[in-house]
Amino acid sequence: MAHAATRWTQVLPFVLLGLRSVIKEDINATATEMVYGTTIRLPIDFFQDTGTNNVSEFVQQLKQTMHNLKPIPTSSHGRKTVFLHSELSQCTHVFLRHDAIRKRLQPP
């Protein structure tokens, strides 16, 4: 395999993109030019070159950007509050509901 991915389905979109964007020498066009009449936009076209050739300058900018990131407070969806009625302590009888999964042929 030419790719380091463990599953071929992870790299399939990139392989197909490569097949559609490569110029066929016999027709001097790509498959997308033949189908759509125009070239396909590759993922590299969505990014702008910042012109940062100095690696140490890039690392300093990256460190500053990561330092300025602030964590977002998380929510606790797993915590459920239990409702207890105030008159529950004076009750003589209480119905307890047990919602456990029963085994096969186990009586309710």
mmCIF file with all atom_site columns, C-alpha atoms in Angstrom:
data_model
loop_
_atom_site.group_PDB
_atom_site.id
_atom_site.type_symbol
_atom_site.label_atom_id
_atom_site.label_alt_id
_atom_site.label_comp_id
_atom_site.label_asym_id
_atom_site.label_entity_id
_atom_site.label_seq_id
_atom_site.pdbx_PDB_ins_code
_atom_site.Cartn_x
_atom_site.Cartn_y
_atom_site.Cartn_z
_atom_site.occupancy
_atom_site.B_iso_or_equiv
_atom_site.pdbx_formal_charge
_atom_site.auth_seq_id
_atom_site.auth_comp_id
_atom_site.auth_asym_id
_atom_site.auth_atom_id
_atom_site.pdbx_PDB_model_num
ATOM 1   C CA . MET A 1 1   ? 0.000   0.000   0.000   1.00 0.00 ? 1   MET A CA 1
ATOM 2   C CA . ALA A 1 2   ? 1.219   3.475   -0.794  1.00 0.00 ? 2   ALA A CA 1
ATOM 3   C CA . HIS A 1 3   ? -0.634  5.107   2.109   1.00 0.00 ? 3   HIS A CA 1
ATOM 4   C CA . ALA A 1 4   ? -0.061  4.663   5.825   1.00 0.00 ? 4   ALA A CA 1
ATOM 5   C CA . ALA A 1 5   ? -3.796  4.611   6.638   1.00 0.00 ? 5   ALA A CA 1
ATOM 6   C CA . THR A 1 6   ? -5.092  1.429   8.173   1.00 0.00 ? 6   THR A CA 1
ATOM 7   C CA . ARG A 1 7   ? -8.333  1.478   6.214   1.00 0.00 ? 7   ARG A CA 1
ATOM 8   C CA . TRP A 1 8   ? -8.516  2.017   2.462   1.00 0.00 ? 8   TRP A CA 1
ATOM 9   C CA . THR A 1 9   ? -11.805 3.891   2.838   1.00 0.00 ? 9   THR A CA 1
ATOM 10  C CA . GLN A 1 10  ? -9.971  6.725   4.579   1.00 0.00 ? 10  GLN A CA 1
ATOM 11  C CA . VAL A 1 11  ? -7.777  7.484   1.564   1.00 0.00 ? 11  VAL A CA 1
ATOM 12  C CA . LEU A 1 12  ? -10.292 6.666   -1.181  1.00 0.00 ? 12  LEU A CA 1
ATOM 13  C CA . PRO A 1 13  ? -11.552 10.287  -1.581  1.00 0.00 ? 13  PRO A CA 1
ATOM 14  C CA . PHE A 1 14  ? -7.999  11.524  -2.104  1.00 0.00 ? 14  PHE A CA 1
ATOM 15  C CA . VAL A 1 15  ? -7.245  8.788   -4.618  1.00 0.00 ? 15  VAL A CA 1
ATOM 16  C CA . LEU A 1 16  ? -10.395 9.617   -6.581  1.00 0.00 ? 16  LEU A CA 1
ATOM 17  C CA . LEU A 1 17  ? -9.578  13.331  -6.422  1.00 0.00 ? 17  LEU A CA 1
ATOM 18  C CA . GLY A 1 18  ? -6.138  12.573  -7.790  1.00 0.00 ? 18  GLY A CA 1
ATOM 19  C CA . LEU A 1 19  ? -7.560  10.514  -10.645 1.00 0.00 ? 19  LEU A CA 1
ATOM 20  C CA . ARG A 1 20  ? -9.965  13.297  -11.579 1.00 0.00 ? 20  ARG A CA 1
ATOM 21  C CA . SER A 1 21  ? -7.358  16.063  -11.421 1.00 0.00 ? 21  SER A CA 1
ATOM 22  C CA . VAL A 1 22  ? -4.409  14.466  -13.241 1.00 0.00 ? 22  VAL A CA 1
ATOM 23  C CA . ILE A 1 23  ? -3.821  15.581  -16.830 1.00 0.00 ? 23  ILE A CA 1
ATOM 24  C CA . LYS A 1 24  ? -4.181  12.787  -19.377 1.00 0.00 ? 24  LYS A CA 1
ATOM 25  C CA . GLU A 1 25  ? -1.321  13.180  -21.848 1.00 0.00 ? 25  GLU A CA 1
ATOM 26  C CA . ASP A 1 26  ? -3.155  11.695  -24.829 1.00 0.00 ? 26  ASP A CA 1
ATOM 27  C CA . ILE A 1 27  ? -6.051  14.200  -24.651 1.00 0.00 ? 27  ILE A CA 1
ATOM 28  C CA . ASN A 1 28  ? -4.152  16.991  -22.822 1.00 0.00 ? 28  ASN A CA 1
ATOM 29  C CA . ALA A 1 29  ? -7.024  17.484  -20.381 1.00 0.00 ? 29  ALA A CA 1
ATOM 30  C CA . THR A 1 30  ? -8.289  16.169  -17.050 1.00 0.00 ? 30  THR A CA 1
ATOM 31  C CA . ALA A 1 31  ? -11.340 14.007  -16.537 1.00 0.00 ? 31  ALA A CA 1
ATOM 32  C CA . THR A 1 32  ? -13.164 16.883  -14.838 1.00 0.00 ? 32  THR A CA 1
ATOM 33  C CA . GLU A 1 33  ? -12.432 19.192  -17.765 1.00 0.00 ? 33  GLU A CA 1
ATOM 34  C CA . MET A 1 34  ? -13.998 16.625  -20.084 1.00 0.00 ? 34  MET A CA 1
ATOM 35  C CA . VAL A 1 35  ? -17.105 16.239  -17.898 1.00 0.00 ? 35  VAL A CA 1
ATOM 36  C CA . TYR A 1 36  ? -17.648 19.745  -16.517 1.00 0.00 ? 36  TYR A CA 1
ATOM 37  C CA . GLY A 1 37  ? -15.736 21.874  -19.016 1.00 0.00 ? 37  GLY A CA 1
ATOM 38  C CA . THR A 1 38  ? -13.612 23.477  -16.306 1.00 0.00 ? 38  THR A CA 1
ATOM 39  C CA . THR A 1 39  ? -10.865 22.505  -13.878 1.00 0.00 ? 39  THR A CA 1
ATOM 40  C CA . ILE A 1 40  ? -11.636 21.154  -10.426 1.00 0.00 ? 40  ILE A CA 1
ATOM 41  C CA . ARG A 1 41  ? -10.733 23.146  -7.320  1.00 0.00 ? 41  ARG A CA 1
ATOM 42  C CA . LEU A 1 42  ? -8.184  21.221  -5.323  1.00 0.00 ? 42  LEU A CA 1
ATOM 43  C CA . PRO A 1 43  ? -7.922  21.555  -1.523  1.00 0.00 ? 43  PRO A CA 1
ATOM 44  C CA . ILE A 1 44  ? -4.684  23.526  -1.914  1.00 0.00 ? 44  ILE A CA 1
ATOM 45  C CA . ASP A 1 45  ? -6.664  26.226  -3.761  1.00 0.00 ? 45  ASP A CA 1
ATOM 46  C CA . PHE A 1 46  ? -8.640  27.014  -0.586  1.00 0.00 ? 46  PHE A CA 1
ATOM 47  C CA . PHE A 1 47  ? -5.561  28.047  1.383   1.00 0.00 ? 47  PHE A CA 1
ATOM 48  C CA . GLN A 1 48  ? -3.509  31.191  0.893   1.00 0.00 ? 48  GLN A CA 1
ATOM 49  C CA . ASP A 1 49  ? 0.250   31.229  1.069   1.00 0.00 ? 49  ASP A CA 1
ATOM 50  C CA . THR A 1 50  ? 1.222   33.363  4.054   1.00 0.00 ? 50  THR A CA 1
ATOM 51  C CA . GLY A 1 51  ? 4.756   33.783  2.765   1.00 0.00 ? 51  GLY A CA 1
ATOM 52  C CA . THR A 1 52  ? 6.259   32.604  6.045   1.00 0.00 ? 52  THR A CA 1
ATOM 53  C CA . ASN A 1 53  ? 9.426   30.812  5.057   1.00 0.00 ? 53  ASN A CA 1
ATOM 54  C CA . ASN A 1 54  ? 11.157  31.255  8.387   1.00 0.00 ? 54  ASN A CA 1
ATOM 55  C CA . VAL A 1 55  ? 10.371  28.221  10.549  1.00 0.00 ? 55  VAL A CA 1
ATOM 56  C CA . SER A 1 56  ? 11.264  29.884  13.857  1.00 0.00 ? 56  SER A CA 1
ATOM 57  C CA . GLU A 1 57  ? 8.926   32.802  13.064  1.00 0.00 ? 57  GLU A CA 1
ATOM 58  C CA . PHE A 1 58  ? 6.124   30.353  12.278  1.00 0.00 ? 58  PHE A CA 1
ATOM 59  C CA . VAL A 1 59  ? 6.749   28.474  15.537  1.00 0.00 ? 59  VAL A CA 1
ATOM 60  C CA . GLN A 1 60  ? 6.638   31.708  17.532  1.00 0.00 ? 60  GLN A CA 1
ATOM 61  C CA . GLN A 1 61  ? 3.342   32.692  15.871  1.00 0.00 ? 61  GLN A CA 1
ATOM 62  C CA . LEU A 1 62  ? 1.930   29.238  16.555  1.00 0.00 ? 62  LEU A CA 1
ATOM 63  C CA . LYS A 1 63  ? 2.975   29.391  20.207  1.00 0.00 ? 63  LYS A CA 1
ATOM 64  C CA . GLN A 1 64  ? 1.387   32.819  20.597  1.00 0.00 ? 64  GLN A CA 1
ATOM 65  C CA . THR A 1 65  ? -1.830  31.671  18.938  1.00 0.00 ? 65  THR A CA 1
ATOM 66  C CA . MET A 1 66  ? -2.049  28.570  21.143  1.00 0.00 ? 66  MET A CA 1
ATOM 67  C CA . HIS A 1 67  ? -1.318  30.680  24.233  1.00 0.00 ? 67  HIS A CA 1
ATOM 68  C CA . ASN A 1 68  ? -4.211  33.017  23.384  1.00 0.00 ? 68  ASN A CA 1
ATOM 69  C CA . LEU A 1 69  ? -6.734  30.193  23.090  1.00 0.00 ? 69  LEU A CA 1
ATOM 70  C CA . LYS A 1 70  ? -9.182  30.104  25.974  1.00 0.00 ? 70  LYS A CA 1
ATOM 71  C CA . PRO A 1 71  ? -11.051 26.920  26.927  1.00 0.00 ? 71  PRO A CA 1
ATOM 72  C CA . ILE A 1 72  ? -14.802 26.871  26.458  1.00 0.00 ? 72  ILE A CA 1
ATOM 73  C CA . PRO A 1 73  ? -16.737 25.903  29.585  1.00 0.00 ? 73  PRO A CA 1
ATOM 74  C CA . THR A 1 74  ? -18.296 22.498  29.212  1.00 0.00 ? 74  THR A CA 1
ATOM 75  C CA . SER A 1 75  ? -21.823 21.507  30.059  1.00 0.00 ? 75  SER A CA 1
ATOM 76  C CA . SER A 1 76  ? -22.762 18.481  32.110  1.00 0.00 ? 76  SER A CA 1
ATOM 77  C CA . HIS A 1 77  ? -25.524 16.685  30.257  1.00 0.00 ? 77  HIS A CA 1
ATOM 78  C CA . GLY A 1 78  ? -24.983 13.476  32.204  1.00 0.00 ? 78  GLY A CA 1
ATOM 79  C CA . ARG A 1 79  ? -25.946 14.909  35.584  1.00 0.00 ? 79  ARG A CA 1
ATOM 80  C CA . LYS A 1 80  ? -29.635 14.421  36.179  1.00 0.00 ? 80  LYS A CA 1
ATOM 81  C CA . THR A 1 81  ? -31.352 15.903  39.187  1.00 0.00 ? 81  THR A CA 1
ATOM 82  C CA . VAL A 1 82  ? -33.705 13.616  41.062  1.00 0.00 ? 82  VAL A CA 1
ATOM 83  C CA . PHE A 1 83  ? -37.050 15.033  42.100  1.00 0.00 ? 83  PHE A CA 1
ATOM 84  C CA . LEU A 1 84  ? -38.078 14.216  45.683  1.00 0.00 ? 84  LEU A CA 1
ATOM 85  C CA . HIS A 1 85  ? -41.460 15.427  46.794  1.00 0.00 ? 85  HIS A CA 1
ATOM 86  C CA . SER A 1 86  ? -41.480 17.153  50.171  1.00 0.00 ? 86  SER A CA 1
ATOM 87  C CA . GLU A 1 87  ? -44.257 14.876  51.511  1.00 0.00 ? 87  GLU A CA 1
ATOM 88  C CA . LEU A 1 88  ? -42.324 11.684  50.692  1.00 0.00 ? 88  LEU A CA 1
ATOM 89  C CA . SER A 1 89  ? -40.951 11.427  54.233  1.00 0.00 ? 89  SER A CA 1
ATOM 90  C CA . GLN A 1 90  ? -44.499 11.193  55.670  1.00 0.00 ? 90  GLN A CA 1
ATOM 91  C CA . CYS A 1 91  ? -45.741 8.470   53.263  1.00 0.00 ? 91  CYS A CA 1
ATOM 92  C CA . THR A 1 92  ? -46.537 4.999   54.616  1.00 0.00 ? 92  THR A CA 1
ATOM 93  C CA . HIS A 1 93  ? -46.235 3.161   51.283  1.00 0.00 ? 93  HIS A CA 1
ATOM 94  C CA . VAL A 1 94  ? -43.991 3.859   48.295  1.00 0.00 ? 94  VAL A CA 1
ATOM 95  C CA . PHE A 1 95  ? -43.981 2.317   44.800  1.00 0.00 ? 95  PHE A CA 1
ATOM 96  C CA . LEU A 1 96  ? -40.429 1.668   43.593  1.00 0.00 ? 96  LEU A CA 1
ATOM 97  C CA . ARG A 1 97  ? -39.871 1.415   39.868  1.00 0.00 ? 97  ARG A CA 1
ATOM 98  C CA . HIS A 1 98  ? -36.949 -0.709  38.730  1.00 0.00 ? 98  HIS A CA 1
ATOM 99  C CA . ASP A 1 99  ? -36.134 -0.211  35.016  1.00 0.00 ? 99  ASP A CA 1
ATOM 100 C CA . ALA A 1 100 ? -33.365 -2.781  34.721  1.00 0.00 ? 100 ALA A CA 1
ATOM 101 C CA . ILE A 1 101 ? -33.027 -4.972  31.656  1.00 0.00 ? 101 ILE A CA 1
ATOM 102 C CA . ARG A 1 102 ? -34.468 -8.386  32.378  1.00 0.00 ? 102 ARG A CA 1
ATOM 103 C CA . LYS A 1 103 ? -32.999 -11.666 31.290  1.00 0.00 ? 103 LYS A CA 1
ATOM 104 C CA . ARG A 1 104 ? -34.935 -13.973 29.006  1.00 0.00 ? 104 ARG A CA 1
ATOM 105 C CA . LEU A 1 105 ? -38.031 -15.522 30.610  1.00 0.00 ? 105 LEU A CA 1
ATOM 106 C CA . GLN A 1 106 ? -37.502 -13.583 33.826  1.00 0.00 ? 106 GLN A CA 1
ATOM 107 C CA . PRO A 1 107 ? -40.805 -12.613 35.505  1.00 0.00 ? 107 PRO A CA 1
ATOM 108 C CA . PRO A 1 108 ? -41.538 -8.918  35.966  1.00 0.00 ? 108 PRO A CA 1
#
